Short mmCIF file of C-alpha atoms in Angstrom, two decimals:
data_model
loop_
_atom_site.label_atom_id
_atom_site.label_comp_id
_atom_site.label_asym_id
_atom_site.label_seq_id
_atom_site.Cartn_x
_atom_site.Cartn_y
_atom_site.Cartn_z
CA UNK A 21 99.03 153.47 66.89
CA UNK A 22 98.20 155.51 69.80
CA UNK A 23 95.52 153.50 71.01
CA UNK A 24 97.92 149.65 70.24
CA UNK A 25 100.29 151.66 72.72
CA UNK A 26 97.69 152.49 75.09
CA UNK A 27 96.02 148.93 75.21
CA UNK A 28 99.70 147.41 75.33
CA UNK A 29 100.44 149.77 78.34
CA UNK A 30 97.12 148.72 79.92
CA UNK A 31 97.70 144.81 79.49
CA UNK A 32 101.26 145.21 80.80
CA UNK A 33 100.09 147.28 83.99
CA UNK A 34 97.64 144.27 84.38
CA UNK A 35 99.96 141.26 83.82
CA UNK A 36 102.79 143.05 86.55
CA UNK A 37 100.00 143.24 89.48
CA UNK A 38 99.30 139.40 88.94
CA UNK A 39 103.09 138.39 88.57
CA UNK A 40 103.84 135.86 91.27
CA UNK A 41 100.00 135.04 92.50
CA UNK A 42 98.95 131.72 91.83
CA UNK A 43 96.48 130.67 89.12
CA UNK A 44 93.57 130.09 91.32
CA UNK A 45 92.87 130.79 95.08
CA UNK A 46 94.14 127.64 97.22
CA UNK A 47 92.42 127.52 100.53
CA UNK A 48 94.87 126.48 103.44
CA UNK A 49 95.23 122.90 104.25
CA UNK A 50 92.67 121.34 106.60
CA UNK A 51 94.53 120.19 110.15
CA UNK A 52 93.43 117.44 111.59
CA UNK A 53 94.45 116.02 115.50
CA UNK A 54 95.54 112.38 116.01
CA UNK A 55 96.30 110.98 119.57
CA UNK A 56 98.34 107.77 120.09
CA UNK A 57 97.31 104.89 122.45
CA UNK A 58 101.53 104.15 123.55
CA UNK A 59 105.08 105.17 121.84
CA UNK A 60 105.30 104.84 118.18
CA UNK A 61 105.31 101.24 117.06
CA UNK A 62 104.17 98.78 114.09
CA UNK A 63 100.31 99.75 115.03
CA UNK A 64 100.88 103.17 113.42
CA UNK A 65 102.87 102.36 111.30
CA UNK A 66 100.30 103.43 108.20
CA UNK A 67 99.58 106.72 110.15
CA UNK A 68 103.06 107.39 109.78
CA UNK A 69 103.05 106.19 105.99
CA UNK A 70 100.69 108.42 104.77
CA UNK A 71 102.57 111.31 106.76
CA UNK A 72 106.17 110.80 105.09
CA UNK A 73 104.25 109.85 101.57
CA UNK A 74 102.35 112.72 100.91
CA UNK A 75 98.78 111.45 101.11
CA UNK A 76 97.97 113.11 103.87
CA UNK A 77 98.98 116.38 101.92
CA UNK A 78 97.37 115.16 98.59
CA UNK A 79 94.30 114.84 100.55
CA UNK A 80 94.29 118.53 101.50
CA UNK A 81 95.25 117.63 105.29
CA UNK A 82 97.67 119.22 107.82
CA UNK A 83 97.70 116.37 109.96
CA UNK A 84 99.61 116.64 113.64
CA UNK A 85 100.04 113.49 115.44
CA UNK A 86 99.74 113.61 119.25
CA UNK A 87 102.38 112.19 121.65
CA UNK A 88 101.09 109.38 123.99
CA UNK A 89 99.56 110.89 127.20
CA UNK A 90 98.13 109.20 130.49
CA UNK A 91 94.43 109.81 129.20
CA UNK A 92 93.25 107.37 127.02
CA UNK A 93 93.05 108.89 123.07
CA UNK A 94 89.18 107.89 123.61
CA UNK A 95 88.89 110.17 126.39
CA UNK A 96 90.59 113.25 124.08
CA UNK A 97 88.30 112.01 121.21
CA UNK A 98 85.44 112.59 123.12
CA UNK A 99 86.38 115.77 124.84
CA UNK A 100 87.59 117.30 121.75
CA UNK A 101 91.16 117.91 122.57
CA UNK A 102 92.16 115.26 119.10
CA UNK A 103 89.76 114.54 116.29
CA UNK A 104 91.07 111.04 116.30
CA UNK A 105 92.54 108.72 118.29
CA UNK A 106 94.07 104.86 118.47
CA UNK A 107 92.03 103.02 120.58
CA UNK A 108 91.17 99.10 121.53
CA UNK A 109 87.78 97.71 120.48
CA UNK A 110 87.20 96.82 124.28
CA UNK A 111 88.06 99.95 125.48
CA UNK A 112 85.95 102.01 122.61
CA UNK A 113 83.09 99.81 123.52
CA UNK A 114 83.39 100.90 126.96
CA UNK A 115 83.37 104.35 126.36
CA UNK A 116 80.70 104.12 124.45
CA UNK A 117 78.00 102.35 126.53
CA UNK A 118 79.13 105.03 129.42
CA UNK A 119 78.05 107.71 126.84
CA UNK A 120 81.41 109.12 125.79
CA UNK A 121 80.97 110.59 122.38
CA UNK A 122 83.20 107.72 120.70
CA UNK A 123 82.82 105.78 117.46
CA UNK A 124 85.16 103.32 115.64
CA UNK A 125 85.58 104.36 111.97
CA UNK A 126 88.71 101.76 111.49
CA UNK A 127 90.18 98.63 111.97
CA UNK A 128 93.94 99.10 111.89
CA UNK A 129 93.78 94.90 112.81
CA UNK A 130 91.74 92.51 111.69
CA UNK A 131 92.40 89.68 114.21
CA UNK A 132 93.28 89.22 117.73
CA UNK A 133 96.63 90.35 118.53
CA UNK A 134 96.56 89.61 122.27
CA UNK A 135 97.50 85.96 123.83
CA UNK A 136 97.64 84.81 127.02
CA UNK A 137 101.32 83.82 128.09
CA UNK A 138 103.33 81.14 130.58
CA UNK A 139 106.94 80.77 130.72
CA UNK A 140 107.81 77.79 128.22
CA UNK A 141 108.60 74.37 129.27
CA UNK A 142 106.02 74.29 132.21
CA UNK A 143 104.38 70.50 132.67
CA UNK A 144 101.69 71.87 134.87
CA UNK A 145 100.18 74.41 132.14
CA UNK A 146 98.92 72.02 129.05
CA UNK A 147 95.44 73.95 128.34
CA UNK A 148 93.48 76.95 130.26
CA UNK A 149 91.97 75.09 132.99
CA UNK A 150 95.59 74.44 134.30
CA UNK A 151 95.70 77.99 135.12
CA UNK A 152 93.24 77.58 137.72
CA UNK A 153 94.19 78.34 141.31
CA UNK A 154 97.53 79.99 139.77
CA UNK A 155 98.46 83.60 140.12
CA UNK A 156 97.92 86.18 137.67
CA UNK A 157 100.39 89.68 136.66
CA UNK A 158 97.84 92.48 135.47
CA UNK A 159 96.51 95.32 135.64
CA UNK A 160 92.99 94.74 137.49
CA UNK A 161 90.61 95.64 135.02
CA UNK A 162 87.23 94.59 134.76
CA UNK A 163 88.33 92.68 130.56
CA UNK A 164 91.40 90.95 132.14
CA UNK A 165 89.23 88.55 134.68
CA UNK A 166 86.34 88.03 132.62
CA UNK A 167 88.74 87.29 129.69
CA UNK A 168 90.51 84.66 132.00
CA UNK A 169 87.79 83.13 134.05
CA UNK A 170 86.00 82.43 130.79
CA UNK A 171 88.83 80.78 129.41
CA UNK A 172 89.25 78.77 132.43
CA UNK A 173 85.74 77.93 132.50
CA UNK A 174 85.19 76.80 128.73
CA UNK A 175 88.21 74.40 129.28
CA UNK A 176 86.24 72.45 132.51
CA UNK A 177 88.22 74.45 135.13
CA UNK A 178 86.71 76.80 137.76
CA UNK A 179 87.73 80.24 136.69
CA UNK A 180 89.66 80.77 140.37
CA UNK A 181 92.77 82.64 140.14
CA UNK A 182 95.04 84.72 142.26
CA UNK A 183 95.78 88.16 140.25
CA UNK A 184 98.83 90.43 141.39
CA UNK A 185 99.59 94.07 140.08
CA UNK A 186 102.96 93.80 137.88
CA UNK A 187 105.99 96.21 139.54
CA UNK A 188 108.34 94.96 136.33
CA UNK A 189 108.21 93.74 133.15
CA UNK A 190 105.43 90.56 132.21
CA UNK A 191 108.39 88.45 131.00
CA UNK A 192 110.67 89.38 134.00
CA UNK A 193 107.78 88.19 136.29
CA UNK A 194 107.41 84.70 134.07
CA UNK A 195 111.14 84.22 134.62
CA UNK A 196 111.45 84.72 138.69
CA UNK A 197 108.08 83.02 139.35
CA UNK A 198 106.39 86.20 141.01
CA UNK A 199 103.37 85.25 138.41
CA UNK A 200 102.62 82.15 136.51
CA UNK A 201 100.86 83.50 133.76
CA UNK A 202 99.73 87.10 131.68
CA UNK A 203 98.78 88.62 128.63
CA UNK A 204 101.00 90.49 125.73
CA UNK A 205 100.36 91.94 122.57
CA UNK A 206 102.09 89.04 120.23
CA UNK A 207 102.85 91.34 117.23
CA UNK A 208 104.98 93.78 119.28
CA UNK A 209 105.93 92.71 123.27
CA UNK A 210 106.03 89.30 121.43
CA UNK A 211 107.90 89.52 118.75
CA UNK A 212 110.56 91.62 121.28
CA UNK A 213 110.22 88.38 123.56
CA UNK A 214 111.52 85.98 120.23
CA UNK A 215 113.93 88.06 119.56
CA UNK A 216 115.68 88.04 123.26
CA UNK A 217 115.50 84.46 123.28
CA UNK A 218 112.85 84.24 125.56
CA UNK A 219 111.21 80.51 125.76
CA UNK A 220 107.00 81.72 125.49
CA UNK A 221 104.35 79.47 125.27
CA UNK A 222 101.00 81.03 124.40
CA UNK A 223 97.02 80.58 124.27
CA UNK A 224 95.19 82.09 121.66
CA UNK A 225 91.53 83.37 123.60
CA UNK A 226 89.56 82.18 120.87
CA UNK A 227 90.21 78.82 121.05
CA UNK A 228 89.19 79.04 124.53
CA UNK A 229 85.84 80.41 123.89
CA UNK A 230 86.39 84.16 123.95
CA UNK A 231 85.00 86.06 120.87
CA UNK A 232 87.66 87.06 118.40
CA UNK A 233 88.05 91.04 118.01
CA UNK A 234 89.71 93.54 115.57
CA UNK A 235 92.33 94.54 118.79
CA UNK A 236 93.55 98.49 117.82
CA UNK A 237 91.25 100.78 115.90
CA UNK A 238 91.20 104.05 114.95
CA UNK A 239 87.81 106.17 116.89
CA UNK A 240 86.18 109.88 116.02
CA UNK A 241 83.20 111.41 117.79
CA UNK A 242 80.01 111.90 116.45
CA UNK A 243 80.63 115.66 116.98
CA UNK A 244 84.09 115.76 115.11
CA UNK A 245 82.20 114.10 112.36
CA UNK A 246 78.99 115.61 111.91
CA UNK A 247 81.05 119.01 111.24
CA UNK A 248 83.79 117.63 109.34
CA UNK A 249 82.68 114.66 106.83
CA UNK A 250 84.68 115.94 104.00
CA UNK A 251 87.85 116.17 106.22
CA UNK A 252 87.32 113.03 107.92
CA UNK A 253 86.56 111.05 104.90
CA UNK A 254 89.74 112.20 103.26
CA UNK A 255 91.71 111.37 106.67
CA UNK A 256 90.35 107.46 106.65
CA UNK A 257 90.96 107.04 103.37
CA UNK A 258 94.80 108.58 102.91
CA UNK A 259 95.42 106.50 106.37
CA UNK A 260 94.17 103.15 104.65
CA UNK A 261 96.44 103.96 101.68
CA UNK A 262 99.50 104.28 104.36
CA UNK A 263 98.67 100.93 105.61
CA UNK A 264 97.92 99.39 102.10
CA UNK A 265 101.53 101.02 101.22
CA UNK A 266 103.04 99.22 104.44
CA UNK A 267 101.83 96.21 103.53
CA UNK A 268 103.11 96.26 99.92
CA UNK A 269 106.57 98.23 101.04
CA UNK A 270 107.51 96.70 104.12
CA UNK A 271 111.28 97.92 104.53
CA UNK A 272 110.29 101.23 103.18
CA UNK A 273 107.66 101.69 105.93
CA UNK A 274 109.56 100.73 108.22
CA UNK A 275 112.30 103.17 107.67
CA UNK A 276 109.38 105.74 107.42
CA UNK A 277 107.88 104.63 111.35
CA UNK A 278 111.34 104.99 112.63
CA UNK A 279 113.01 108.32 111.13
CA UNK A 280 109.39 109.88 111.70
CA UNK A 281 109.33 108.92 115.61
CA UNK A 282 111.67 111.35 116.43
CA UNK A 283 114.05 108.87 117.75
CA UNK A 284 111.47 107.02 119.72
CA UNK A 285 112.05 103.72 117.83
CA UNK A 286 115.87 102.64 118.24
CA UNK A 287 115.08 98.95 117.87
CA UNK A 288 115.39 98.22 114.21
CA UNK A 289 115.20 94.79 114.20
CA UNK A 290 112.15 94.60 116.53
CA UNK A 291 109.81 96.93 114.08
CA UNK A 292 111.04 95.10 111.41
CA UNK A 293 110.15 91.87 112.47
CA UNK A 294 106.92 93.38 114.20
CA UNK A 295 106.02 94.27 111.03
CA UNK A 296 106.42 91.17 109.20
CA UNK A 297 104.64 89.17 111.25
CA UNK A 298 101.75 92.03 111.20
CA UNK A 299 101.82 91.07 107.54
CA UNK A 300 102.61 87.10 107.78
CA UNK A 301 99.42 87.06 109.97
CA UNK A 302 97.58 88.84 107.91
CA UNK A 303 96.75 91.61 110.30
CA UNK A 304 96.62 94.53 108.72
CA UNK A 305 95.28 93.12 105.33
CA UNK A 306 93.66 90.11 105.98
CA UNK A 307 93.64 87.07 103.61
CA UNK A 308 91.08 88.25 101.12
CA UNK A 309 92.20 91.57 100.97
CA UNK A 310 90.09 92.98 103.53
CA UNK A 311 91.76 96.44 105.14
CA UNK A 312 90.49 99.03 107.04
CA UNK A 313 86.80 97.79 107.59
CA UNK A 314 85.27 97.04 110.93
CA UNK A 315 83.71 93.93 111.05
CA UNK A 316 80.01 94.18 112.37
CA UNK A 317 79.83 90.49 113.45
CA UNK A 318 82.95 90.86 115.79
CA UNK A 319 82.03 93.94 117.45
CA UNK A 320 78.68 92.67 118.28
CA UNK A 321 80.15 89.22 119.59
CA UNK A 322 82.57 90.80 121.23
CA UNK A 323 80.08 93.28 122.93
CA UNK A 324 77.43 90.59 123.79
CA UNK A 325 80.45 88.62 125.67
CA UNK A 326 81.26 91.60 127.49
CA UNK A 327 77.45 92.54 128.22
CA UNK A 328 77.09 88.68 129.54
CA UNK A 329 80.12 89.38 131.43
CA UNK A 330 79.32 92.46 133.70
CA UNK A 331 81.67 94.68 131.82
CA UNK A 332 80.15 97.33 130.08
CA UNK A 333 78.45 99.87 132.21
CA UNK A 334 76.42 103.24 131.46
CA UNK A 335 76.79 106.36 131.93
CA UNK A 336 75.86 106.47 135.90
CA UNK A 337 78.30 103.86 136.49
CA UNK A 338 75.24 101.12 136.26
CA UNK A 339 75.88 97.31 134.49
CA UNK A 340 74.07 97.17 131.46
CA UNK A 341 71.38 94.45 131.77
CA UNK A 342 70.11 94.58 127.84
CA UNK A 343 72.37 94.58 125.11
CA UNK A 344 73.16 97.87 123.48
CA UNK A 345 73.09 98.53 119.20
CA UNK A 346 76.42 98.16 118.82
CA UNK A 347 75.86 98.86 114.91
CA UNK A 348 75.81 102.85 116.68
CA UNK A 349 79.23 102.50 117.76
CA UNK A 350 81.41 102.11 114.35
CA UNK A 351 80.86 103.21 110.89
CA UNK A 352 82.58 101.92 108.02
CA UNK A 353 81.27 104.97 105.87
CA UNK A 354 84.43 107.18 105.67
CA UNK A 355 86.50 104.07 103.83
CA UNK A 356 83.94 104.52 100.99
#
């Protein structure tokens, strides 16, 4: 009897130290940096998804997303200050060949989103090579003129055009005749444009010669990912769930993007309608289900054009000459 008592005090003595510790040790989840490319919109809209949902959680993630900042999210990326970022393909193909420690490991789009746009109505503008000799609103990069000369070109014109540095908005320029042509983003400054009313006609760039590319994608560095494959993995692959889950729950996701902007996002209507037509146009899921995946044929097209073109350059500032492996610059190995 003695000993039951003594073997019931020990048990009890054991059973009060352990009240209120968990079953087993759970290690702290991992955090993980992502920097935006603008203000929320409809392009992060699965980022914010898998936030609000959970699978960012369920994945064993603590995942902060960074505010937009002047420097690019390819330029934190490869300096280590996020361990992601939203980039372009153009602009992560530039990095690259310079020798910034990028690479893309998603394709939040699967098609060109960009078009180039003239105010609506115009009789002189019927096809690219109209545009010759007219004046341009942009930003003077090195993409923007090849991008436009080569449309010119392919449609018999000369590729000759004025270009001016925009001091308001593209569609305010179209409207008081300061330019006679630019480029948008259709899914988002488009979309805003439909819904003001705005009369927009628009050229697609591949039907003008120009390679078609997967516009916004999500980059890592080779550094972040060499020391963090399990974290990364489970990053890519909550984030394509959050974009499957927009896709499937439009209104929901929606609502999501814009409570989780921290009023950022007062436009309702726009992200709504941004977001259907991500989905009409079969965007962010194209039309055989593909999402996520960077497509290897595009990003070398697209990099050969820009090679042909003058614009990629290396790390001393140099043209490239030869074309690079672009298969070095993406990996679709995290989606798996």
């Amino acid at each position: 009897m003695l000993l039951l008592t003594r073997r019931q005090t020990m048990f009890a003595a054991i059973a009060a130290s352990l009240a209120g510790r968990p079953a087993f040790a759970q290690s702290a989840p991992a955090k993980v940096r992502i920097a935006l490319d603008w203000t929320p919109n409809t392009n992060h809209i699965g980022i914010y998804v898998a936030q609000a949902k959970g699978f960012y959680a369920a994945a064993g993630l603590d995942v902060q997303i960074l505010p937009f900042a002047d420097t690019s999210a390819g330029t934190l990326v490869s300096n280590g200050v996020a361990d992601f970022g939203i980039s372009s393909e153009i602009e992560a193909l530039m990095q690259c060949a310079a020798g910034g420690d990028v690479k893309m490991v998603y394709g939040i789009v699967q098609t060109e989103t960009a078009r180039l746009i003239f105010k609506g109505g115009r009789d002189d503008i019927k096809s690219a090579k109209d545009l010759d000799g007219k004046t341009y609103g942009g930003f003077g990069g090195t993409w923007e003129s090849a991008l436009i000369s080569s449309m010119i070109r392919n449609d018999g014109g000369k590729g000759e055009f004025h270009t001016v540095t925009l001091g308001t908005s593209a569609y305010e320029a179209l409207d008081n005749g300061s330019v006679d042509f630019t480029l948008e983003i259709y899914t988002w400054e488009g979309i805003a444009a439909e819904l003001e009313n705005r009369k927009i006609a628009r050229f697609h760039y591949s039907d003008y010669g120009v390679p078609d590319e997967q516009t916004t994608v999500i980059v890592s560095s080779d550094a972040y990912l060499s020391a963090n494959r399990e974290n990364a993995r489970a990053f890519i692959q909550a984030t394509r769930q959050g974009y499957a889950y927009s896709v499937d729950h439009a209104e929901e996701a929606c609502d999501l993007l814009i409570s989780g902007s921290n009023g950022a996002l007062m436009n309702t209507e726009l992200v709504k309608a941004s977001q259907k037509a991500l989905i009409d146009g079969h965007y962010l899921r194209s039309e055989t289900g593909v999402i996520g995946t960077l497509d290897p044929a595009k990003a070398n097209a697209l990099g050969s054009f820009m090679v042909e073109n003058g614009i990629l350059v290396d790390a001393n500032g140099a043209t490239l000459k030869e074309k690079p492996d672009f298969s070095t610059y993406f990996t679709n190995e995290l989606l798996g």
